[in-house]
mmCIF file of C-alpha atoms in Angstrom:
data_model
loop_
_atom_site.group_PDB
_atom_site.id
_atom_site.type_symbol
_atom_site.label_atom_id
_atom_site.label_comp_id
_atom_site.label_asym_id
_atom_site.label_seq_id
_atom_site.Cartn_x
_atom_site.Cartn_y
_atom_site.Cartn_z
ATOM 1 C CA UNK A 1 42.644 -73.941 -121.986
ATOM 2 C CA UNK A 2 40.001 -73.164 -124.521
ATOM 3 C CA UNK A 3 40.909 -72.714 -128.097
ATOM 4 C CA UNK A 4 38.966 -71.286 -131.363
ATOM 5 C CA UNK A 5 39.691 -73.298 -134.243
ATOM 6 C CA UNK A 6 38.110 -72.358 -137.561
ATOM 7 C CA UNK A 7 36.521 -76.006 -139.240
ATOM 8 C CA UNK A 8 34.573 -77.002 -141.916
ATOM 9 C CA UNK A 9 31.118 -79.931 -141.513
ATOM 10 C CA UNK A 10 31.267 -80.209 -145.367
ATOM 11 C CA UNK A 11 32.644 -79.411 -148.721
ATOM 12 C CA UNK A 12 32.372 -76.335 -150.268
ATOM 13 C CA UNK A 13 32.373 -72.849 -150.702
ATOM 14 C CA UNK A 14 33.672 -70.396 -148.049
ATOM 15 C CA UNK A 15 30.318 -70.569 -146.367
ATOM 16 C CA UNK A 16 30.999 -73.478 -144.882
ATOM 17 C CA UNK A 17 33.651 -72.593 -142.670
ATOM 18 C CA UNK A 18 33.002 -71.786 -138.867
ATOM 19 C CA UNK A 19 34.384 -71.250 -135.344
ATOM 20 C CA UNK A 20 34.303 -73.915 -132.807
ATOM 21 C CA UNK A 21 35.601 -73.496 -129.769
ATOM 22 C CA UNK A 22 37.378 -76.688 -128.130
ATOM 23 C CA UNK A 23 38.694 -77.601 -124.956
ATOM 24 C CA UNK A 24 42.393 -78.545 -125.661
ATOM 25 C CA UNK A 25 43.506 -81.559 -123.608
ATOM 26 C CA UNK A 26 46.432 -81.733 -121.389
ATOM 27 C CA UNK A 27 49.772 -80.586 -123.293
ATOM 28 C CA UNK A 28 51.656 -83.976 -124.456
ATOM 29 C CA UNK A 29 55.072 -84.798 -124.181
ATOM 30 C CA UNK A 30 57.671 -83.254 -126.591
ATOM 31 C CA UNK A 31 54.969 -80.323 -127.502
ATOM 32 C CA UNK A 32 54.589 -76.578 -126.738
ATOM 33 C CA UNK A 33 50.859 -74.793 -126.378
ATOM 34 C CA UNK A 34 51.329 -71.729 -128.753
ATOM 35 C CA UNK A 35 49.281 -68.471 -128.195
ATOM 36 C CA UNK A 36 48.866 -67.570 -132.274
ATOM 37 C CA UNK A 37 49.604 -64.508 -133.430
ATOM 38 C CA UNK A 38 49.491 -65.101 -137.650
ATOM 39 C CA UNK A 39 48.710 -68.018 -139.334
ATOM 40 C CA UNK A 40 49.552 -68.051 -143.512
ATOM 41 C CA UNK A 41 46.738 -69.045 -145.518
ATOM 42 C CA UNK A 42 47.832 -71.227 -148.486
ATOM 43 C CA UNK A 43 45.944 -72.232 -151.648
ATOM 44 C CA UNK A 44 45.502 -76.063 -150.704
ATOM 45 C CA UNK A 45 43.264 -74.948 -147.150
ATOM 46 C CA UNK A 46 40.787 -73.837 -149.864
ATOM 47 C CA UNK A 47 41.126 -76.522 -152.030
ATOM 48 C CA UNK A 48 40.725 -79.127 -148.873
ATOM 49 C CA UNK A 49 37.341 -76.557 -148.136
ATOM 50 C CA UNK A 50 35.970 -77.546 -151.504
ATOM 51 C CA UNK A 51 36.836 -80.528 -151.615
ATOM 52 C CA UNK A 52 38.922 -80.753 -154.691
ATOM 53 C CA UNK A 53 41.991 -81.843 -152.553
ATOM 54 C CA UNK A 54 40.676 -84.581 -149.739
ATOM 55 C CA UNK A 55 43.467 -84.388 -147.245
ATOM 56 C CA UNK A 56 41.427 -85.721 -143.753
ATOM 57 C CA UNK A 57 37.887 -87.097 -142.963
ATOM 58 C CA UNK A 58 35.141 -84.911 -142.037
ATOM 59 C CA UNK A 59 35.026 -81.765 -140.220
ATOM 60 C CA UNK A 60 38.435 -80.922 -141.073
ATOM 61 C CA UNK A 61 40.746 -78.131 -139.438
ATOM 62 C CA UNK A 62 42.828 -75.914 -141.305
ATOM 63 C CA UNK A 63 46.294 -74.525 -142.084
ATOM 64 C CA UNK A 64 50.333 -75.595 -141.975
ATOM 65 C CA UNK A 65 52.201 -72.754 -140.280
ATOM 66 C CA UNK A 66 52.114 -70.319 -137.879
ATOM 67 C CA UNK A 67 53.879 -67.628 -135.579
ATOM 68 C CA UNK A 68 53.169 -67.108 -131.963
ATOM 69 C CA UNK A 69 53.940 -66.884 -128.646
ATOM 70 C CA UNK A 70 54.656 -69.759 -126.096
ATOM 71 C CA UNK A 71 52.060 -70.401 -123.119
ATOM 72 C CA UNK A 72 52.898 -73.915 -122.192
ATOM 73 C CA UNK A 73 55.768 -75.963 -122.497
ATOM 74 C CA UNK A 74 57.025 -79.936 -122.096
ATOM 75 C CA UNK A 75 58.839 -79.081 -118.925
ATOM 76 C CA UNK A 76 61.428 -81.920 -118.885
ATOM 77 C CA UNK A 77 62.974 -80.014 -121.701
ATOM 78 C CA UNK A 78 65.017 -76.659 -121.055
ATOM 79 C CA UNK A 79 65.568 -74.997 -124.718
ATOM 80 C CA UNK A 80 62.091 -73.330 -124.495
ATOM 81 C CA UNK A 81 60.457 -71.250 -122.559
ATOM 82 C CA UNK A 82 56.887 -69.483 -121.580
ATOM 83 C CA UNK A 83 56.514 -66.800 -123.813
ATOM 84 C CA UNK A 84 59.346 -67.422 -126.087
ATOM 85 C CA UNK A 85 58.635 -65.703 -129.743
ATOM 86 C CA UNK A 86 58.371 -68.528 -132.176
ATOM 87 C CA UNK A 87 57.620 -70.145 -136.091
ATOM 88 C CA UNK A 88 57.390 -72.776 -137.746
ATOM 89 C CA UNK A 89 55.070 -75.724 -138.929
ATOM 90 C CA UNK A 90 51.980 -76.755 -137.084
ATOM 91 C CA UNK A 91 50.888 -80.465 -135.753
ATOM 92 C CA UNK A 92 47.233 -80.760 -136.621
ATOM 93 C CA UNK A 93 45.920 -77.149 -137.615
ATOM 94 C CA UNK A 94 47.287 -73.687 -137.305
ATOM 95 C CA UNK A 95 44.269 -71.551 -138.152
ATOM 96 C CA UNK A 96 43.050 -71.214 -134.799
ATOM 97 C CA UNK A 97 43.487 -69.130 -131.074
ATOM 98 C CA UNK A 98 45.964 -71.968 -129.365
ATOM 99 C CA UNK A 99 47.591 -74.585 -131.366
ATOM 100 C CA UNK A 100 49.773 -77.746 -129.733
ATOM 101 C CA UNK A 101 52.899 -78.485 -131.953
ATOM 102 C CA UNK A 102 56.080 -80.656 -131.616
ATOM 103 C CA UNK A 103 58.921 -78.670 -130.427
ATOM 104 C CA UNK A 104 60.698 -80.010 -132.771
ATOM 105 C CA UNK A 105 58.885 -77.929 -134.926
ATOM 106 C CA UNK A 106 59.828 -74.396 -133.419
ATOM 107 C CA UNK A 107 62.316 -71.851 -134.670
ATOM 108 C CA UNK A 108 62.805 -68.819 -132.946
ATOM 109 C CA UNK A 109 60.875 -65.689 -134.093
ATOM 110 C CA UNK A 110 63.304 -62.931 -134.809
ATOM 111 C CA UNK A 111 62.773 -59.533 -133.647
ATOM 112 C CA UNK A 112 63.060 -57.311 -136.522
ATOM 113 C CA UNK A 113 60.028 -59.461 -138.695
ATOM 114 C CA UNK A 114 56.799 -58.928 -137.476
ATOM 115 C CA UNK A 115 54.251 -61.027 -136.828
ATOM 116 C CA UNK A 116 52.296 -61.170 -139.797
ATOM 117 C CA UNK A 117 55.496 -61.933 -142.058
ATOM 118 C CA UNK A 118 56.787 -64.429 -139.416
ATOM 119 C CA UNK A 119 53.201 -66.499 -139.779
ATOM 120 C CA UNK A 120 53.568 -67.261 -143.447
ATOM 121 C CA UNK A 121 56.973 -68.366 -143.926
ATOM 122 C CA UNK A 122 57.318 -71.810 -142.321
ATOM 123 C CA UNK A 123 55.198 -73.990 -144.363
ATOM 124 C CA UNK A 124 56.475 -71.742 -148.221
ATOM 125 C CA UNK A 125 59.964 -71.880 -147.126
ATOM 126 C CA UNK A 126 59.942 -75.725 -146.504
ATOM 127 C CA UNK A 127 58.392 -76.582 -149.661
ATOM 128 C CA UNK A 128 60.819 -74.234 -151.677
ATOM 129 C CA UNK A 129 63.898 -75.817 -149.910
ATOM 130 C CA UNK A 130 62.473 -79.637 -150.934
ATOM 131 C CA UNK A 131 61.812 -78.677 -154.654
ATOM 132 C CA UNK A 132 65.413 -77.332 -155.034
ATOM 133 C CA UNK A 133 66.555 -80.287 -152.935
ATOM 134 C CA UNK A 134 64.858 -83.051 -154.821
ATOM 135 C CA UNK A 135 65.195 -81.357 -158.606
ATOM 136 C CA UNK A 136 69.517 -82.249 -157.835
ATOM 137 C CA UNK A 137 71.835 -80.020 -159.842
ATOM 138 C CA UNK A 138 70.201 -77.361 -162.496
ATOM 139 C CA UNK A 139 71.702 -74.610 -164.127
ATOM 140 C CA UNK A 140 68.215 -73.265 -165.483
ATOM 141 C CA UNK A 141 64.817 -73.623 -163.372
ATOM 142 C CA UNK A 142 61.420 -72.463 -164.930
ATOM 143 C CA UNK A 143 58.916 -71.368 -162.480
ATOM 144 C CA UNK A 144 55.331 -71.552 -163.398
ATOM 145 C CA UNK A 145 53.493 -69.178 -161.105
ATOM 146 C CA UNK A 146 56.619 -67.309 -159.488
ATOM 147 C CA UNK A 147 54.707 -64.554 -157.800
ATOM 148 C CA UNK A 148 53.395 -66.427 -155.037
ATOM 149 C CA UNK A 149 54.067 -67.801 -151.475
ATOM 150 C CA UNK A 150 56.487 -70.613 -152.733
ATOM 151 C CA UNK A 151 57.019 -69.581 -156.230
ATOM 152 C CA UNK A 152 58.729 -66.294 -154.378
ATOM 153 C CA UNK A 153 60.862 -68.189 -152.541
ATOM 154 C CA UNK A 154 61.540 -70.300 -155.135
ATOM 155 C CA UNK A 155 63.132 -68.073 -157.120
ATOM 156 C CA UNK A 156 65.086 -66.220 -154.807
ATOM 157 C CA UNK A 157 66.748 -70.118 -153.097
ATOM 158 C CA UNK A 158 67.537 -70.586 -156.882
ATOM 159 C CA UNK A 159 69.210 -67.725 -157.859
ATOM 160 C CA UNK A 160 71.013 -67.666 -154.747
ATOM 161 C CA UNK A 161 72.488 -70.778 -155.853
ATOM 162 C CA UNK A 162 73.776 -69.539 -159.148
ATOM 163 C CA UNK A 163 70.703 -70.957 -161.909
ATOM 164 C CA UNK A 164 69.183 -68.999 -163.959
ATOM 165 C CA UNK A 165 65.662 -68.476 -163.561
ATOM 166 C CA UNK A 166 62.484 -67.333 -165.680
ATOM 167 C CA UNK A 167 59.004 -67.648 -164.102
ATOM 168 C CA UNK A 168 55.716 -66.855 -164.977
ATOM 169 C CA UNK A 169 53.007 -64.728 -163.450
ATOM 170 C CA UNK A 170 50.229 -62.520 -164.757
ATOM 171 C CA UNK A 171 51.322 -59.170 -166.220
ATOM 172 C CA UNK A 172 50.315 -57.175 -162.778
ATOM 173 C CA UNK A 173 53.352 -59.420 -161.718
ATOM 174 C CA UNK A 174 56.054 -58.910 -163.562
ATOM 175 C CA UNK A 175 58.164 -56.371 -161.939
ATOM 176 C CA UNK A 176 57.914 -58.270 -158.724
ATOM 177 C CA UNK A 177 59.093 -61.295 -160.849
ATOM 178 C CA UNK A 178 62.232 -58.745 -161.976
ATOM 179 C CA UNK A 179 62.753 -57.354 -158.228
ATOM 180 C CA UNK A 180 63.328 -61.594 -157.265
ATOM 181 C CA UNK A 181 66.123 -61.857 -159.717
ATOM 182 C CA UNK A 182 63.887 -63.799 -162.438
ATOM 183 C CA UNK A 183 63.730 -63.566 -165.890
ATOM 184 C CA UNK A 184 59.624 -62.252 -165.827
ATOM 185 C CA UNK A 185 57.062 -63.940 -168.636
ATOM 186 C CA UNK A 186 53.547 -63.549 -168.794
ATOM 187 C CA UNK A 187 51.583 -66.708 -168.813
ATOM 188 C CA UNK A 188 48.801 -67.262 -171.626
ATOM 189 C CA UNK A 189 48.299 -67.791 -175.508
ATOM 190 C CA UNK A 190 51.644 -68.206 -176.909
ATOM 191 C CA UNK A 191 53.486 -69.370 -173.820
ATOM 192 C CA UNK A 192 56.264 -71.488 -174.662
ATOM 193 C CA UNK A 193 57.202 -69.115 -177.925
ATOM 194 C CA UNK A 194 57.924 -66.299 -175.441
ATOM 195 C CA UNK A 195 59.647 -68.780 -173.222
ATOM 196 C CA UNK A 196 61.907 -69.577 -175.991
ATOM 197 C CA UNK A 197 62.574 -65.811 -176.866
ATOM 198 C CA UNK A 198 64.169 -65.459 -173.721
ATOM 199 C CA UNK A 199 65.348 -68.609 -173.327
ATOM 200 C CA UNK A 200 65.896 -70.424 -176.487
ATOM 201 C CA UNK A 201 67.925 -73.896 -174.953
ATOM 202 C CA UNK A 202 66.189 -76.155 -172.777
ATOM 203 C CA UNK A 203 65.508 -75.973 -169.342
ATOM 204 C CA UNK A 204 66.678 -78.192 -166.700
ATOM 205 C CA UNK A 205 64.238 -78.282 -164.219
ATOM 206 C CA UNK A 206 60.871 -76.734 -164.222
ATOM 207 C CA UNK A 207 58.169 -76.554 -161.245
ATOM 208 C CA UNK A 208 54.295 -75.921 -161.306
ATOM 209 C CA UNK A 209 53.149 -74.168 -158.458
ATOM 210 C CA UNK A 210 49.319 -73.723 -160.463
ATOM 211 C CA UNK A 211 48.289 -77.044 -161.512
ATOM 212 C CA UNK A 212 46.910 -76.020 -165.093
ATOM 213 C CA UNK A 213 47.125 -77.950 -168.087
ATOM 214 C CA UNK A 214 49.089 -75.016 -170.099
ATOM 215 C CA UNK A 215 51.723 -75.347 -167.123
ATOM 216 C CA UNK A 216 51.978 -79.191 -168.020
ATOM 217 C CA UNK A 217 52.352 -79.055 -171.338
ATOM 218 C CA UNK A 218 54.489 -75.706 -171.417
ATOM 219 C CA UNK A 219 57.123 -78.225 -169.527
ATOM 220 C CA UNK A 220 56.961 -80.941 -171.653
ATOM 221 C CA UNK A 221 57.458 -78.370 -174.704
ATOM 222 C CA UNK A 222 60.696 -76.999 -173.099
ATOM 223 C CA UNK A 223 62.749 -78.765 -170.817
ATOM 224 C CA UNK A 224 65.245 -80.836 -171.629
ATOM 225 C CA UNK A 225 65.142 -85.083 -172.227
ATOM 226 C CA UNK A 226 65.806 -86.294 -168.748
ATOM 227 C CA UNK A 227 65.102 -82.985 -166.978
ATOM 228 C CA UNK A 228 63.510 -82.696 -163.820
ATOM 229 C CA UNK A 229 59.650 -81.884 -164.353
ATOM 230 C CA UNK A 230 57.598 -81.077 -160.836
ATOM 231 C CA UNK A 231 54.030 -79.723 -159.516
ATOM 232 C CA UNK A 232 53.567 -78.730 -156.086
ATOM 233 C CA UNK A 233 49.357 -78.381 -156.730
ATOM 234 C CA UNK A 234 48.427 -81.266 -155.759
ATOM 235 C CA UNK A 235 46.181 -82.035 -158.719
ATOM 236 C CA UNK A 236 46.123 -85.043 -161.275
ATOM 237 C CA UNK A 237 47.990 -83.499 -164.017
ATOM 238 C CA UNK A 238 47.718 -85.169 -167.591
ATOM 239 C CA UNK A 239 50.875 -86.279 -167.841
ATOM 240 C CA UNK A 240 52.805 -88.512 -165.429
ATOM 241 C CA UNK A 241 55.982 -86.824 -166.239
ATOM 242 C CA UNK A 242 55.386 -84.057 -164.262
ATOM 243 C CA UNK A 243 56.377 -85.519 -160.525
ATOM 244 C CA UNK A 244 54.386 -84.966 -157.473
ATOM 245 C CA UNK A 245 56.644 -82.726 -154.759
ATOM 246 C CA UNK A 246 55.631 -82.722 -151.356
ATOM 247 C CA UNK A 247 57.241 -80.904 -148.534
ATOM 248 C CA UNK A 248 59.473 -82.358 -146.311
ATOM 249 C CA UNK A 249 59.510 -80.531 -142.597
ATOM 250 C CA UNK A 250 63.764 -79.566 -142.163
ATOM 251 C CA UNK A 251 64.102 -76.824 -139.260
ATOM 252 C CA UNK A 252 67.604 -76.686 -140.775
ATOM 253 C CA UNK A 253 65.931 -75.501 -144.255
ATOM 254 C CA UNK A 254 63.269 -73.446 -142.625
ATOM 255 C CA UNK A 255 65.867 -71.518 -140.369
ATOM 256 C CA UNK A 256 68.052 -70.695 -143.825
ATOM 257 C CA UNK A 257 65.094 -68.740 -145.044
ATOM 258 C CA UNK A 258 63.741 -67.116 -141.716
ATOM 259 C CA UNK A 259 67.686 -65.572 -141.591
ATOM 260 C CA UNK A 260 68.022 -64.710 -144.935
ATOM 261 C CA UNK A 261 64.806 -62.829 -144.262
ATOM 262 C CA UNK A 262 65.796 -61.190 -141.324
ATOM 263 C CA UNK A 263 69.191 -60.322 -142.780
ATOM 264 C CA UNK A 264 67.147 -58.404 -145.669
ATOM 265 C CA UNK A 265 68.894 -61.514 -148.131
ATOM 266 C CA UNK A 266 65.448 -62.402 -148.950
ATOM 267 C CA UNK A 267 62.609 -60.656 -150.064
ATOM 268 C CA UNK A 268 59.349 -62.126 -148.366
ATOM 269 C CA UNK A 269 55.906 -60.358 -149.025
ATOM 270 C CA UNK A 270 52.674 -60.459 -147.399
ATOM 271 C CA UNK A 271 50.285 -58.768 -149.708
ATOM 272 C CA UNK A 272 46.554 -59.413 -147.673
ATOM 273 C CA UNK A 273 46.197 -59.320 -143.790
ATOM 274 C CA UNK A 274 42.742 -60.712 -141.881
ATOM 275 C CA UNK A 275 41.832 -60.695 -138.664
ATOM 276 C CA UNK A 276 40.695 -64.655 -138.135
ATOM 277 C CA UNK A 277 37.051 -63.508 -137.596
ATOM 278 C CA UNK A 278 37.449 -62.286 -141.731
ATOM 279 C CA UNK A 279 38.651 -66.311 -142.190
ATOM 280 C CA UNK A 280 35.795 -66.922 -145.222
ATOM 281 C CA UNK A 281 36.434 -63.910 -147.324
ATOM 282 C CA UNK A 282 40.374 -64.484 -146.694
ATOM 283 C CA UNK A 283 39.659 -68.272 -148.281
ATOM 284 C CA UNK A 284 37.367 -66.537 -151.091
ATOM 285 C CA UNK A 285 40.177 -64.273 -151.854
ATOM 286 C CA UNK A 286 43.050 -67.673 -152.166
ATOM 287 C CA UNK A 287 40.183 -69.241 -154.497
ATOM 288 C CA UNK A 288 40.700 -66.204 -156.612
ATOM 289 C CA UNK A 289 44.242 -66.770 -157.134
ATOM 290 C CA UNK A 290 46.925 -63.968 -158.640
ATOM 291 C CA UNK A 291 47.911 -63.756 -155.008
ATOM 292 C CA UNK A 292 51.408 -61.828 -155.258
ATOM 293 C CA UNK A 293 53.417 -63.078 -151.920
ATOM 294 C CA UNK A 294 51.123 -64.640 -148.927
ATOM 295 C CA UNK A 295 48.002 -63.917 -147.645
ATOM 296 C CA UNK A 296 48.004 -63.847 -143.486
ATOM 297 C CA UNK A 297 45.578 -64.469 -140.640
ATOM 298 C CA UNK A 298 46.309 -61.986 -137.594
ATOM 299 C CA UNK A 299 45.145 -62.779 -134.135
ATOM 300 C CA UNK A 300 43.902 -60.156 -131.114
#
C-alpha cells in the first residue's frame, strides 16, 4: 500500500515542504495501518520545518496525532478490527494518506465528534493531562497562552479539578478564555500588574505554552517560592527555573478527554480546516500564531 506523506529536504520556510509518495512496508507486529481522515497541526511541526526545534535528521516527516479509519490490522490480536473508527497518537508521522501506529496507541473514535475534531485531540489532550500531572497539587494555575490547542485544555482539566485559573491570550481571545472557566488577561506591556489586579497572592503553578521571554519572567514575578514553574515550547528559556514538560503518551489520560468531549464536559475547538494538499499555507498560518483552538488537516 502506497502512502502520501508530506516531508521536508531542508530547513525553512513553508516552501520547503512536499509530497512524497512511499511504499509502506509490510504491517509489523503490535501495529494497525490507519486510512487518515484529520491530522492536528501543532506549533512545534513548524518549528521542526524551520529548524528552530531539531527533533530528527534530515528529510523529516511531520505531525503527532491523528483520526482515521482502520485498513490493516496485527491479526493475532482480536480488540481491533478493519475499519474500526479510531484516535490517538501516531508512531513516526501523522501528516500523511496511511500512517502505521502501535495499537497501543488507539482509542476508539466516538460517533457524535467528527472527524476533524477527533484528529486534533490526541497529541493536546496528552500534554495537558502530563502538565497537571507533573505540576502535583495547586490551588491556582496561570496559563500563559490559554487560547490554544493545549492551553484550552489546560484550563478546562484544571478547573475541573477545583484550581483557580487565569490565562492569557490576545484581546480577540478573551471571551473564549471566559467561556473555559478562566479568569481572561491580555498579554503585553504591564503584564504582571494586571495579573496582580485579579490575582493579588501568588500563584502556585504556572505553564508557558509560548516560549517568550515576557512569559518567563511574568512567572518568576508571580508565583510563589517553591512553586511549580513549566514551558511546554520547547525553547531555551532564560531562566532555568522554568522546567521543560514533555508529554507522556497515557491512553488512560487521552480517553478522559475524548469522553469529556463527547459528553459535551469539554469544550474542544477547531478554528482552521485544510485539505492536506493546502499543508504549506496551513504551516504558514501556525507560524503566525494567535491560533484560538487547533488547526486540522482533512483527508479525501
Amino acid at each position: 500500500m502506497k502512502s502520501t506523506i508530506l516531508a521536508a529536504h531542508q530547513y525553512g520556510q513553508p516552501e520547503v515542504l512536499e509530497f512524497a509518495q512511499y511504499e509502506l512496508p509490510p504491517l509489523a507486529a503490535g501495529m494497525a495501518r490507519i486510512q487518515v481522515k484529520a491530522s492536528g497541526i501543532n506549533p512545534i511541526d513548524a518549528r521542526r520545518m524551520t529548524g528552530e526545534f531539531k527533533h530528527a535528521a534530515l528529510p523529516q516527516t511531520f505531525g503527532t496525532e491523528y483520526a482515521g479509519i482502520i485498513a490493516e490490522v496485527d491479526g493475532s490480536q482480536n480488540e481491533w478490527t478493519v475499519g474500526d473508527e479510531v484516535l490517538g497518537s501516531g508512531g513516526a508521522f501523522t501528516h500523511a494518506t496511511v500512517i502505521d501506529v502501535p495499537l497501543a496507541n488507539l482509542i476508539r473514535k466516538p460517533k457524535n465528534i467528527d472527524w476533524p475534531i477527533a484528529g486534533t485531540i490526541a497529541g493536546a489532550a496528552q500534554t495537558a493531562m502530563t502538565i497537571l500531572d507533573e505540576t502535583g497539587p495547586a490551588q491556582s494555575l496561570l496559563v500563559h497562552g490559554g487560547s490554544g490547542g493545549v492551553g484550552s485544555i489546560v484550563v478546562q482539566l484544571a478547573v475541573e479539578k477545583g484550581i483557580e485559573v487565569v490565562a492569557t491570550a490576545s484581546a480577540a481571545n478573551q471571551d473564549y478564555i471566559r467561556k473555559l472557566g478562566a479568569i481572561a488577561v491580555t498579554y503585553g506591556e504591564g503584564l504582571v500588574e494586571r495579573l496582580k489586579a485579579v490575582h493579588p497572592t501568588p500563584f502556585d503553578v504556572s505553564i508557558d505554552m509560548i516560549g517568550s521571554e515576557e512569559a518567563t519572567q511574568t512567572s518568576l514575578a508571580v508565583v510563589k517560592v517553591g512553586g511549580f514553574m513549566g514551558s511546554i515550547a520547547g525553547r531555551k528559556l532564560s531562566s532555568n527555573k522554568i522546567q521543560p514538560v514533555w508529554v507522556k503518551r497515557n491512553t488512560k489520560n487521552l480517553q478522559h478527554v475524548v469522553d469529556g468531549i463527547a459528553d459535551g464536559r469539554f469544550t474542544w475547538t477547531v478554528s482552521r480546516e485544510y485539505a492536506f494538499k493546502d499543508a504549506q499555507q496551513a504551516y504558514s498560518d501556525i507560524l503566525e500564531g494567535h491560533t484560538k483552538g487547533k488547526s486540522v488537516l482533512v483527508f479525501e
